[in-house]
Amino acid sequence: MASLTGGLSCHPLHRSFSGSMIAVATDSRLAEIAAKVDAEERLTFEDGLYLDEQADLLTLGRLANQVRQRKNGRYAFYNTNIHLNPTNVCVYRCTFCAFRSDLKAEKGYVFSDDMIRERVLEAKEQGATEIHVVGGLHHLKNFDWYINVIRVIHETWPEIHIKAWTGVEIQWFGHLTKKPYDWVLQQMMDVGLGSMPGGGAEIFDEEVRSQICEHKADSQRWLDIHRAAHDLGLRTNATMLYGHVEEARHRVDHLCRLRELQDDTNGFQTFIPLAFHPENTGLSHLPKPSGQMDLRMIALSRLMLDNFDHIKAYWIMLGEKTAQVALGFGADDLDGTVVHELIYHDAGAKTPEGLTVPQLHRLIQEAGCEPIERDTLYRRVIRDGAKWTIGEPVC
Ligand code: V47
Ligand code: SF4
C-alpha cells in the first residue's frame, strides 16, 4: 500500500502536502530557496528555474502564499469592469490569437461612436469603475480614430477609469504618427487615458517571439513603452502568455526582465500570467495548459516578482475554480466582473461572459479571504446604493 506521503512522491512535481514539507527537509536546493523566501531575499534566475522545473506544486504554493500573506494579508481584490474591443481587424497574425480578423473577412467589425457610447452607458448602468479597452491594429484606421475612441468614452462618462491600449498598440500608434512613445501617450492622456493594461508582452525571449508574434513590437520596445508610461506617471500592468512553445528558461527570463524594469520605475501595479487557449488559433494542435501548470505559474510569479504588489488570477482564462484555488497559491486579485470579454472566448474559453459581485464574493470568501472592491489604481471603492466613491489605497 502506498504511504500517505509516498503515494505520489515518486516524481518531485507530484508530492503530497506532507511531501512538500519533506521536500524542503530533504532537498537542499529547495531548502536554500525557502530560506531566502523566509528572509525576504531576492530569488535569482537560477532559483526561478529550479522552482519552475523541480519544485513540487505544494511547496511552490506554500512559499508563494507566504509572500502573498506578507504583502496583502487575507485581502483578495476584484473590480467592477467592462471590456470594449473597438475592432478585431488586425494587420498582425499572432499564431496564438483567435480574436483577430482579416480586413475583408466576414468576422471583422469596427465600433461606431454610437456603439462605443452604448457600451459606456451599459458600464454606467452596472456601476462599473473601469473600462478595459484593447483591440486589433486596423489596416485603415489612423491615430485620430484611436484617439477618438478614448475621447468618446471620456465624454460619455468622465468618471469611468479608462485602462486602454497595450504596449503593442502604443508602438503601432508611434509607427502611424512617426512620433515618440511619450508624445503618443501624452495625446492619449489628454483625452482621458487613465492607465494601461499588460497585454502584448507574451514571452520576451526573441526566439520564442519570432515563432508566435513575428512582426509586432519586440520585447525591448514593449519594455521601453512601459518605461515611458511610468515616466509620465501612468500606472501599467504586465502579463506573460504561457503554455505554448516556450520553456521554463523563457518564463523565468520574462519575469526577471519585468522585475528589472520595476526596480527602476515602480510603475507596474499587477502581474497577470495568461494561460494559452489553443482553440481556433494557429497553435490549435497544442494542449491547453493543465491546472497544475496554471497554479505553478501563479506561484512562480509571486515568488520572482518581489517588487510587484499584486498577482492577478484572471478568472476568465483560468476558470472560476482554478482562480479561486490560486488565491492560496500567491494570487491576491481576481480581476473583475468582466462583461463582454472576446479575446479568450474566441479562443474557446468556457467561462461565463461575466460574474456578478455576489459570485466574486463567494469565490473569495470560500477561499478564506476577505473581498475588497478596488478601482483600477487599487483604491477602495465605497458603495452607497447606485453611487460610489473612491477611498484610500488599500495596500
Ligand atoms: O496580449 C491573446 C493574450 C492578451 C490568446 O492588464 C491570449 O488587467 C491566451 O492582456 N490564449 C490580452 N491568451 C489580454 C490582457 C489582459 C487580460 C486581463 C487583464 C489585463 C490587465 C490584461 O491576451 C494578449 C495575449 O497575451 N491572448 N490570445 C489566447 N488564444
Ligand atoms: Fe493582432 Fe493582438 Fe491578435 Fe496579435 S494578439 S493578431 S496584435 S489582435
Tab-separated table of C-alpha atoms and ligand atoms in Angstrom:
chain	number	residue	atom	x	y	z
A	1	MET	CA	0.000	0.000	0.000
A	2	ALA	CA	1.280	3.483	-0.789
A	3	SER	CA	2.219	5.507	2.290
A	4	LEU	CA	0.436	8.799	2.943
A	5	THR	CA	3.461	10.796	1.930
A	6	GLY	CA	4.830	8.395	-0.612
A	7	GLY	CA	1.873	7.561	-2.861
A	8	LEU	CA	2.580	10.290	-5.403
A	9	SER	CA	6.017	11.377	-4.292
A	10	CYS	CA	7.986	9.365	-6.848
A	11	HIS	CA	8.028	12.424	-9.105
A	12	PRO	CA	9.090	15.689	-7.451
A	13	LEU	CA	6.275	17.604	-9.139
A	14	HIS	CA	3.659	15.336	-7.567
A	15	ARG	CA	4.293	15.421	-3.855
A	16	SER	CA	1.509	15.431	-1.270
A	17	PHE	CA	1.213	18.231	1.313
A	18	SER	CA	3.369	16.434	3.879
A	19	GLY	CA	5.623	15.521	0.970
A	20	SER	CA	6.064	19.259	0.435
A	21	MET	CA	7.490	19.629	3.968
A	22	ILE	CA	9.719	16.616	3.358
A	23	ALA	CA	10.833	18.128	0.049
A	24	VAL	CA	12.203	21.186	1.834
A	25	ALA	CA	13.787	18.972	4.512
A	26	THR	CA	15.459	16.629	2.016
A	27	ASP	CA	16.158	18.830	-0.991
A	28	SER	CA	18.968	21.179	-0.034
A	29	ARG	CA	18.456	23.413	-3.078
A	30	LEU	CA	14.770	23.864	-2.275
A	31	ALA	CA	15.649	24.462	1.395
A	32	GLU	CA	18.070	27.193	0.316
A	33	ILE	CA	15.332	28.886	-1.739
A	34	ALA	CA	12.796	28.522	1.095
A	35	ALA	CA	15.297	30.170	3.466
A	36	LYS	CA	15.641	33.092	1.042
A	37	VAL	CA	11.856	33.476	0.911
A	38	ASP	CA	11.771	33.458	4.734
A	39	ALA	CA	14.474	36.122	4.839
A	40	GLU	CA	12.734	38.199	2.123
A	41	GLU	CA	15.790	37.879	-0.110
A	42	ARG	CA	15.566	38.224	-3.877
A	43	LEU	CA	15.494	34.959	-5.857
A	44	THR	CA	17.928	34.613	-8.755
A	45	PHE	CA	17.242	33.439	-12.310
A	46	GLU	CA	18.702	30.040	-11.297
A	47	ASP	CA	16.396	29.870	-8.257
A	48	GLY	CA	13.431	30.599	-10.527
A	49	LEU	CA	14.488	27.930	-12.986
A	50	TYR	CA	14.824	25.393	-10.193
A	51	LEU	CA	11.380	26.295	-8.865
A	52	ASP	CA	9.799	26.088	-12.309
A	53	GLU	CA	11.440	22.778	-13.261
A	54	GLN	CA	11.918	20.940	-9.979
A	55	ALA	CA	9.771	22.192	-7.120
A	56	ASP	CA	6.585	20.320	-6.311
A	57	LEU	CA	3.351	22.275	-6.601
A	58	LEU	CA	2.563	22.385	-2.902
A	59	THR	CA	5.984	23.661	-1.874
A	60	LEU	CA	5.761	26.321	-4.567
A	61	GLY	CA	2.274	27.247	-3.399
A	62	ARG	CA	3.218	27.315	0.275
A	63	LEU	CA	6.184	29.631	-0.369
A	64	ALA	CA	4.163	31.877	-2.679
A	65	ASN	CA	1.329	32.076	-0.170
A	66	GLN	CA	3.841	33.164	2.471
A	67	VAL	CA	4.814	36.140	0.249
A	68	ARG	CA	1.199	36.877	-0.649
A	69	GLN	CA	0.205	36.963	3.043
A	70	ARG	CA	3.124	39.264	3.793
A	71	LYS	CA	2.123	41.699	1.049
A	72	ASN	CA	-1.663	41.543	1.082
A	73	GLY	CA	-2.733	39.607	4.189
A	74	ARG	CA	-6.117	37.964	3.652
A	75	TYR	CA	-7.332	40.599	1.190
A	76	ALA	CA	-8.444	39.457	-2.256
A	77	PHE	CA	-9.216	42.221	-4.712
A	78	TYR	CA	-11.694	42.490	-7.537
A	79	ASN	CA	-13.172	45.335	-9.536
A	80	THR	CA	-16.356	46.106	-11.422
A	81	ASN	CA	-15.355	46.446	-15.036
A	82	ILE	CA	-16.451	46.061	-18.613
A	83	HIS	CA	-14.459	45.342	-21.781
A	84	LEU	CA	-14.545	47.130	-25.104
A	85	ASN	CA	-12.636	45.781	-28.109
A	86	PRO	CA	-13.343	48.527	-30.655
A	87	THR	CA	-12.135	46.481	-33.641
A	88	ASN	CA	-10.883	42.956	-34.214
A	89	VAL	CA	-9.345	43.789	-37.594
A	90	CYS	CA	-5.581	43.457	-37.246
A	91	VAL	CA	-2.567	43.809	-39.501
A	92	TYR	CA	-0.656	41.245	-37.426
A	93	ARG	CA	-1.127	37.488	-37.376
A	94	CYS	CA	-0.006	36.266	-33.971
A	95	THR	CA	-0.236	32.480	-34.117
A	96	PHE	CA	-1.886	32.270	-30.673
A	97	CYS	CA	-4.677	34.734	-31.479
A	98	ALA	CA	-8.254	33.652	-32.256
A	99	PHE	CA	-9.658	37.154	-31.917
A	100	ARG	CA	-8.159	38.902	-34.943
A	101	SER	CA	-9.816	39.238	-38.327
A	102	ASP	CA	-8.537	39.992	-41.819
A	103	LEU	CA	-9.627	43.342	-43.222
A	104	LYS	CA	-12.254	41.931	-45.561
A	105	ALA	CA	-13.322	38.859	-43.592
A	106	GLU	CA	-16.940	38.466	-42.543
A	107	LYS	CA	-15.867	38.255	-38.915
A	108	GLY	CA	-14.296	41.737	-38.977
A	109	TYR	CA	-16.035	44.570	-37.130
A	110	VAL	CA	-15.413	48.191	-36.187
A	111	PHE	CA	-17.320	50.008	-33.446
A	112	SER	CA	-19.067	53.255	-34.366
A	113	ASP	CA	-19.163	56.179	-31.916
A	114	ASP	CA	-22.753	55.247	-31.049
A	115	MET	CA	-21.754	51.672	-30.246
A	116	ILE	CA	-18.973	52.971	-28.002
A	117	ARG	CA	-21.398	55.298	-26.199
A	118	GLU	CA	-23.849	52.453	-25.728
A	119	ARG	CA	-21.139	50.281	-24.127
A	120	VAL	CA	-20.130	53.107	-21.791
A	121	LEU	CA	-23.737	53.704	-20.744
A	122	GLU	CA	-24.075	49.982	-20.078
A	123	ALA	CA	-20.973	50.226	-17.853
A	124	LYS	CA	-22.547	53.183	-16.032
A	125	GLU	CA	-25.770	51.270	-15.508
A	126	GLN	CA	-23.809	48.401	-13.996
A	127	GLY	CA	-21.822	50.674	-11.691
A	128	ALA	CA	-18.513	49.767	-13.362
A	129	THR	CA	-15.490	51.785	-12.275
A	130	GLU	CA	-13.259	50.675	-15.181
A	131	ILE	CA	-13.476	50.141	-18.907
A	132	HIS	CA	-10.750	47.913	-20.356
A	133	VAL	CA	-10.093	48.816	-23.998
A	134	VAL	CA	-7.859	46.830	-26.363
A	135	GLY	CA	-8.262	45.650	-29.930
A	136	GLY	CA	-6.692	44.985	-33.272
A	137	LEU	CA	-4.417	47.252	-35.314
A	138	HIS	CA	-6.723	48.118	-38.146
A	139	HIS	CA	-5.128	48.433	-41.598
A	140	LEU	CA	-7.055	51.618	-42.475
A	141	LYS	CA	-7.594	53.474	-39.192
A	142	ASN	CA	-5.318	56.378	-38.376
A	143	PHE	CA	-4.162	57.598	-34.980
A	144	ASP	CA	-7.102	60.032	-34.722
A	145	TRP	CA	-9.524	57.112	-34.891
A	146	TYR	CA	-7.927	55.562	-31.792
A	147	ILE	CA	-7.798	58.953	-30.041
A	148	ASN	CA	-11.495	59.326	-30.816
A	149	VAL	CA	-12.306	56.007	-29.097
A	150	ILE	CA	-10.855	57.318	-25.826
A	151	ARG	CA	-12.391	60.773	-26.259
A	152	VAL	CA	-15.894	59.371	-26.866
A	153	ILE	CA	-15.660	57.143	-23.775
A	154	HIS	CA	-14.427	60.012	-21.611
A	155	GLU	CA	-17.017	62.471	-22.879
A	156	THR	CA	-19.836	59.973	-22.411
A	157	TRP	CA	-18.966	59.310	-18.777
A	158	PRO	CA	-15.916	61.146	-17.391
A	159	GLU	CA	-15.983	59.234	-14.067
A	160	ILE	CA	-15.074	55.862	-15.544
A	161	HIS	CA	-11.389	54.940	-15.462
A	162	ILE	CA	-10.105	54.146	-18.948
A	163	LYS	CA	-7.475	51.386	-18.943
A	164	ALA	CA	-6.532	51.161	-22.582
A	165	TRP	CA	-4.074	50.074	-25.254
A	166	THR	CA	-1.328	47.504	-24.854
A	167	GLY	CA	2.335	48.322	-25.486
A	168	VAL	CA	1.850	46.787	-28.933
A	169	GLU	CA	-0.882	49.287	-29.772
A	170	ILE	CA	1.186	52.212	-28.495
A	171	GLN	CA	4.052	51.018	-30.699
A	172	TRP	CA	1.663	50.917	-33.673
A	173	PHE	CA	0.499	54.477	-32.938
A	174	GLY	CA	4.156	55.533	-32.868
A	175	HIS	CA	4.574	53.894	-36.270
A	176	LEU	CA	1.454	55.657	-37.635
A	177	THR	CA	2.393	59.109	-36.355
A	178	LYS	CA	6.211	58.829	-36.536
A	179	LYS	CA	6.263	60.391	-33.061
A	180	PRO	CA	7.999	59.167	-29.900
A	181	TYR	CA	6.114	57.000	-27.389
A	182	ASP	CA	5.853	59.716	-24.742
A	183	TRP	CA	4.138	62.010	-27.268
A	184	VAL	CA	1.660	59.265	-28.213
A	185	LEU	CA	0.945	58.502	-24.562
A	186	GLN	CA	0.526	62.176	-23.686
A	187	GLN	CA	-2.019	62.627	-26.508
A	188	MET	CA	-3.993	59.687	-25.132
A	189	MET	CA	-3.768	61.010	-21.559
A	190	ASP	CA	-5.004	64.417	-22.722
A	191	VAL	CA	-8.278	62.851	-23.924
A	192	GLY	CA	-8.838	60.609	-20.899
A	193	LEU	CA	-6.479	57.608	-20.772
A	194	GLY	CA	-6.056	56.581	-17.115
A	195	SER	CA	-3.715	53.581	-17.223
A	196	MET	CA	-2.503	50.767	-19.488
A	197	PRO	CA	-3.267	47.034	-19.369
A	198	GLY	CA	-0.468	44.476	-19.508
A	199	GLY	CA	-1.142	42.722	-22.826
A	200	GLY	CA	1.226	42.244	-25.724
A	201	ALA	CA	4.144	41.116	-23.561
A	202	GLU	CA	3.654	37.427	-24.494
A	203	ILE	CA	7.153	35.971	-23.902
A	204	PHE	CA	10.076	38.380	-24.136
A	205	ASP	CA	12.606	35.877	-25.483
A	206	GLU	CA	13.282	36.950	-29.059
A	207	GLU	CA	13.387	33.420	-30.483
A	208	VAL	CA	10.037	32.468	-28.990
A	209	ARG	CA	8.576	35.804	-30.052
A	210	SER	CA	9.647	35.172	-33.631
A	211	GLN	CA	7.608	31.938	-33.566
A	212	ILE	CA	4.405	33.325	-32.068
A	213	CYS	CA	4.193	37.022	-32.959
A	214	GLU	CA	6.888	37.634	-35.519
A	215	HIS	CA	6.126	41.181	-36.621
A	216	LYS	CA	4.682	43.014	-33.672
A	217	ALA	CA	6.525	45.189	-31.110
A	218	ASP	CA	9.639	43.394	-29.917
A	219	SER	CA	10.354	42.891	-26.244
A	220	GLN	CA	12.655	45.897	-25.870
A	221	ARG	CA	10.033	48.180	-27.427
A	222	TRP	CA	7.327	46.765	-25.119
A	223	LEU	CA	9.552	47.469	-22.111
A	224	ASP	CA	10.545	50.936	-23.404
A	225	ILE	CA	6.874	51.871	-23.838
A	226	HIS	CA	6.007	50.810	-20.300
A	227	ARG	CA	9.024	52.759	-19.040
A	228	ALA	CA	7.823	55.834	-20.964
A	229	ALA	CA	4.328	55.408	-19.483
A	230	HIS	CA	5.726	55.120	-15.952
A	231	ASP	CA	7.867	58.215	-16.518
A	232	LEU	CA	4.674	60.117	-17.390
A	233	GLY	CA	3.016	58.888	-14.192
A	234	LEU	CA	0.780	56.299	-15.872
A	235	ARG	CA	0.425	53.037	-13.971
A	236	THR	CA	0.513	49.900	-16.112
A	237	ASN	CA	0.133	46.137	-15.762
A	238	ALA	CA	2.240	43.313	-17.158
A	239	THR	CA	1.372	39.867	-18.490
A	240	MET	CA	3.067	36.677	-19.667
A	241	LEU	CA	1.453	34.252	-22.088
A	242	TYR	CA	2.478	30.721	-21.070
A	243	GLY	CA	1.733	27.150	-22.069
A	244	HIS	CA	2.552	27.253	-25.807
A	245	VAL	CA	6.041	26.772	-27.305
A	246	GLU	CA	8.055	28.425	-24.522
A	247	GLU	CA	10.243	26.654	-21.979
A	248	ALA	CA	10.927	27.261	-18.286
A	249	ARG	CA	14.030	29.379	-19.015
A	250	HIS	CA	11.945	31.727	-21.181
A	251	ARG	CA	9.332	32.180	-18.477
A	252	VAL	CA	11.904	32.917	-15.783
A	253	ASP	CA	13.778	35.292	-18.090
A	254	HIS	CA	10.484	37.116	-18.778
A	255	LEU	CA	9.851	37.581	-15.056
A	256	CYS	CA	13.424	38.779	-14.456
A	257	ARG	CA	13.164	41.409	-17.239
A	258	LEU	CA	9.927	42.748	-15.731
A	259	ARG	CA	11.438	42.811	-12.243
A	260	GLU	CA	14.390	44.804	-13.557
A	261	LEU	CA	12.170	47.488	-15.078
A	262	GLN	CA	10.050	47.625	-11.940
A	263	ASP	CA	13.219	48.244	-9.895
A	264	ASP	CA	13.785	51.371	-11.987
A	265	THR	CA	10.249	52.766	-12.234
A	266	ASN	CA	7.913	51.083	-9.714
A	267	GLY	CA	5.159	51.791	-12.247
A	268	PHE	CA	3.681	48.303	-12.589
A	269	GLN	CA	0.658	47.561	-10.453
A	270	THR	CA	-0.121	43.940	-11.090
A	271	PHE	CA	1.191	40.941	-12.982
A	272	ILE	CA	-1.149	38.573	-14.813
A	273	PRO	CA	0.069	35.182	-16.015
A	274	LEU	CA	-2.125	34.335	-19.036
A	275	ALA	CA	-2.788	30.670	-19.864
A	276	PHE	CA	-2.742	29.938	-23.572
A	277	HIS	CA	-6.112	28.885	-25.028
A	278	PRO	CA	-5.414	26.986	-28.266
A	279	GLU	CA	-8.883	26.646	-29.822
A	280	ASN	CA	-9.342	28.452	-33.180
A	281	THR	CA	-5.687	29.562	-33.226
A	282	GLY	CA	-2.696	28.706	-35.398
A	283	LEU	CA	-1.436	26.591	-32.475
A	284	SER	CA	-4.596	24.544	-32.050
A	285	HIS	CA	-2.579	21.315	-32.117
A	286	LEU	CA	-1.149	22.190	-28.679
A	287	PRO	CA	-2.898	21.091	-25.488
A	288	LYS	CA	-4.281	23.649	-23.043
A	289	PRO	CA	-2.037	24.238	-20.013
A	290	SER	CA	-3.045	21.954	-17.122
A	291	GLY	CA	-4.392	23.063	-13.743
A	292	GLN	CA	-1.019	22.103	-12.301
A	293	MET	CA	0.753	24.485	-14.677
A	294	ASP	CA	-1.724	27.312	-14.076
A	295	LEU	CA	-1.136	27.196	-10.319
A	296	ARG	CA	2.618	26.832	-10.754
A	297	MET	CA	2.755	29.986	-12.893
A	298	ILE	CA	0.806	31.996	-10.314
A	299	ALA	CA	3.130	30.798	-7.549
A	300	LEU	CA	6.330	31.260	-9.564
A	301	SER	CA	5.322	34.816	-10.481
A	302	ARG	CA	4.567	35.696	-6.872
A	303	LEU	CA	7.986	34.404	-5.806
A	304	MET	CA	10.060	36.011	-8.573
A	305	LEU	CA	8.274	39.382	-8.776
A	306	ASP	CA	9.172	40.545	-5.287
A	307	ASN	CA	8.682	44.201	-6.294
A	308	PHE	CA	5.135	43.776	-7.668
A	309	ASP	CA	2.324	44.437	-5.182
A	310	HIS	CA	-0.267	42.250	-6.882
A	311	ILE	CA	-0.602	38.995	-8.812
A	312	LYS	CA	-3.853	38.566	-10.685
A	313	ALA	CA	-5.600	35.222	-11.245
A	314	TYR	CA	-7.657	36.223	-14.289
A	315	TRP	CA	-10.722	34.035	-13.758
A	316	ILE	CA	-11.868	34.415	-17.370
A	317	MET	CA	-8.967	32.323	-18.604
A	318	LEU	CA	-8.213	30.170	-15.560
A	319	GLY	CA	-11.852	29.314	-14.904
A	320	GLU	CA	-13.510	30.269	-11.619
A	321	LYS	CA	-12.391	27.105	-9.837
A	322	THR	CA	-8.674	27.383	-10.565
A	323	ALA	CA	-8.760	31.152	-9.960
A	324	GLN	CA	-10.302	30.526	-6.557
A	325	VAL	CA	-7.593	27.997	-5.614
A	326	ALA	CA	-4.939	30.403	-6.973
A	327	LEU	CA	-5.824	32.787	-4.109
A	328	GLY	CA	-3.964	30.307	-1.865
A	329	PHE	CA	-1.038	29.968	-4.294
A	330	GLY	CA	0.151	33.572	-4.454
A	331	ALA	CA	-2.651	35.475	-6.212
A	332	ASP	CA	-4.457	38.322	-4.434
A	333	ASP	CA	-6.684	39.601	-7.253
A	334	LEU	CA	-9.331	38.016	-9.497
A	335	ASP	CA	-9.743	40.907	-11.980
A	336	GLY	CA	-13.412	41.795	-12.131
A	337	THR	CA	-16.949	41.282	-13.274
A	338	VAL	CA	-15.574	41.456	-16.881
A	339	VAL	CA	-18.569	41.878	-19.131
A	340	HIS	CA	-18.120	41.444	-22.926
A	341	GLU	CA	-14.760	39.636	-22.975
A	342	LEU	CA	-13.902	38.441	-26.514
A	343	ILE	CA	-10.201	37.542	-26.734
A	344	TYR	CA	-10.460	34.333	-24.655
A	345	HIS	CA	-13.971	33.440	-25.641
A	346	ASP	CA	-12.961	33.494	-29.314
A	347	ALA	CA	-10.166	31.099	-28.303
A	348	GLY	CA	-12.575	28.633	-26.728
A	349	ALA	CA	-12.775	29.807	-23.089
A	350	LYS	CA	-15.771	28.101	-21.465
A	351	THR	CA	-16.058	30.605	-18.620
A	352	PRO	CA	-19.180	32.788	-18.350
A	353	GLU	CA	-19.188	36.182	-20.091
A	354	GLY	CA	-19.262	37.869	-16.705
A	355	LEU	CA	-19.564	37.268	-12.946
A	356	THR	CA	-21.714	39.214	-10.512
A	357	VAL	CA	-20.287	40.815	-7.372
A	358	PRO	CA	-22.021	38.235	-5.095
A	359	GLN	CA	-20.455	35.445	-7.201
A	360	LEU	CA	-16.990	37.029	-6.831
A	361	HIS	CA	-17.541	37.458	-3.082
A	362	ARG	CA	-18.491	33.822	-2.724
A	363	LEU	CA	-15.395	32.630	-4.600
A	364	ILE	CA	-13.164	34.819	-2.430
A	365	GLN	CA	-14.786	34.070	0.912
A	366	GLU	CA	-14.800	30.318	0.309
A	367	ALA	CA	-11.053	30.616	-0.277
A	368	GLY	CA	-10.718	32.089	3.232
A	369	CYS	CA	-10.033	35.625	2.014
A	370	GLU	CA	-11.705	38.987	2.507
A	371	PRO	CA	-13.151	40.525	-0.679
A	372	ILE	CA	-12.172	44.126	-1.335
A	373	GLU	CA	-13.592	46.035	-4.251
A	374	ARG	CA	-10.820	48.200	-5.687
A	375	ASP	CA	-10.665	50.668	-8.518
A	376	THR	CA	-8.051	50.328	-11.261
A	377	LEU	CA	-5.446	52.056	-9.077
A	378	TYR	CA	-6.076	49.753	-6.079
A	379	ARG	CA	-8.024	52.283	-4.043
A	380	ARG	CA	-11.013	51.052	-2.060
A	381	VAL	CA	-14.402	51.545	-3.741
A	382	ILE	CA	-17.085	52.673	-1.289
A	383	ARG	CA	-20.629	51.998	-2.484
A	384	ASP	CA	-23.822	53.620	-1.310
A	385	GLY	CA	-26.672	52.206	-3.370
A	386	ALA	CA	-26.038	53.027	-7.019
A	387	LYS	CA	-23.390	55.671	-6.126
A	388	TRP	CA	-19.739	55.004	-5.445
A	389	THR	CA	-16.795	56.996	-4.183
A	390	ILE	CA	-13.109	56.207	-4.183
A	391	GLY	CA	-11.322	55.798	-0.850
A	392	GLU	CA	-7.700	55.386	0.180
A	393	PRO	CA	-5.243	52.985	-1.459
A	394	VAL	CA	-5.760	49.599	0.229
A	395	CYS	CA	-2.122	48.492	0.380
B	1	V47	O1	-1.686	40.219	-25.265
B	1	V47	C1	-4.480	36.504	-26.928
B	1	V47	C2	-3.455	37.207	-24.728
B	1	V47	C3	-3.645	39.366	-24.114
B	1	V47	C4	-4.848	34.417	-26.504
B	1	V47	O2	-3.893	44.341	-17.652
B	1	V47	C5	-4.327	35.026	-25.370
B	1	V47	O3	-5.515	43.978	-16.276
B	1	V47	C6	-4.432	33.056	-24.243
B	1	V47	O4	-3.507	41.450	-21.688
B	1	V47	N1	-4.932	32.390	-25.301
B	1	V47	C7	-4.664	40.465	-23.946
B	1	V47	N2	-4.113	34.354	-24.249
B	1	V47	C8	-5.370	40.362	-22.590
B	1	V47	C9	-4.625	41.051	-21.493
B	1	V47	C10	-5.242	41.280	-20.163
B	1	V47	C11	-6.272	40.483	-19.739
B	1	V47	C12	-6.837	40.748	-18.491
B	1	V47	C13	-6.401	41.779	-17.696
B	1	V47	C14	-5.358	42.568	-18.144
B	1	V47	C15	-4.886	43.702	-17.314
B	1	V47	C16	-4.764	42.321	-19.381
B	1	V47	O5	-4.351	38.168	-24.241
B	1	V47	C17	-2.768	39.369	-25.336
B	1	V47	C18	-2.286	37.939	-25.347
B	1	V47	O6	-1.197	37.778	-24.491
B	1	V47	N3	-4.092	36.298	-25.686
B	1	V47	N4	-4.955	35.351	-27.462
B	1	V47	C19	-5.164	33.033	-26.455
B	1	V47	N5	-5.634	32.369	-27.506
B	2	SF4	FE1	-3.451	41.405	-33.541
B	2	SF4	FE2	-3.257	41.463	-30.872
B	2	SF4	FE3	-4.263	39.289	-32.093
B	2	SF4	FE4	-1.656	39.824	-32.310
B	2	SF4	S1	-2.747	39.319	-30.383
B	2	SF4	S2	-3.043	39.261	-34.000
B	2	SF4	S3	-1.649	42.064	-32.330
B	2	SF4	S4	-5.164	41.334	-32.089
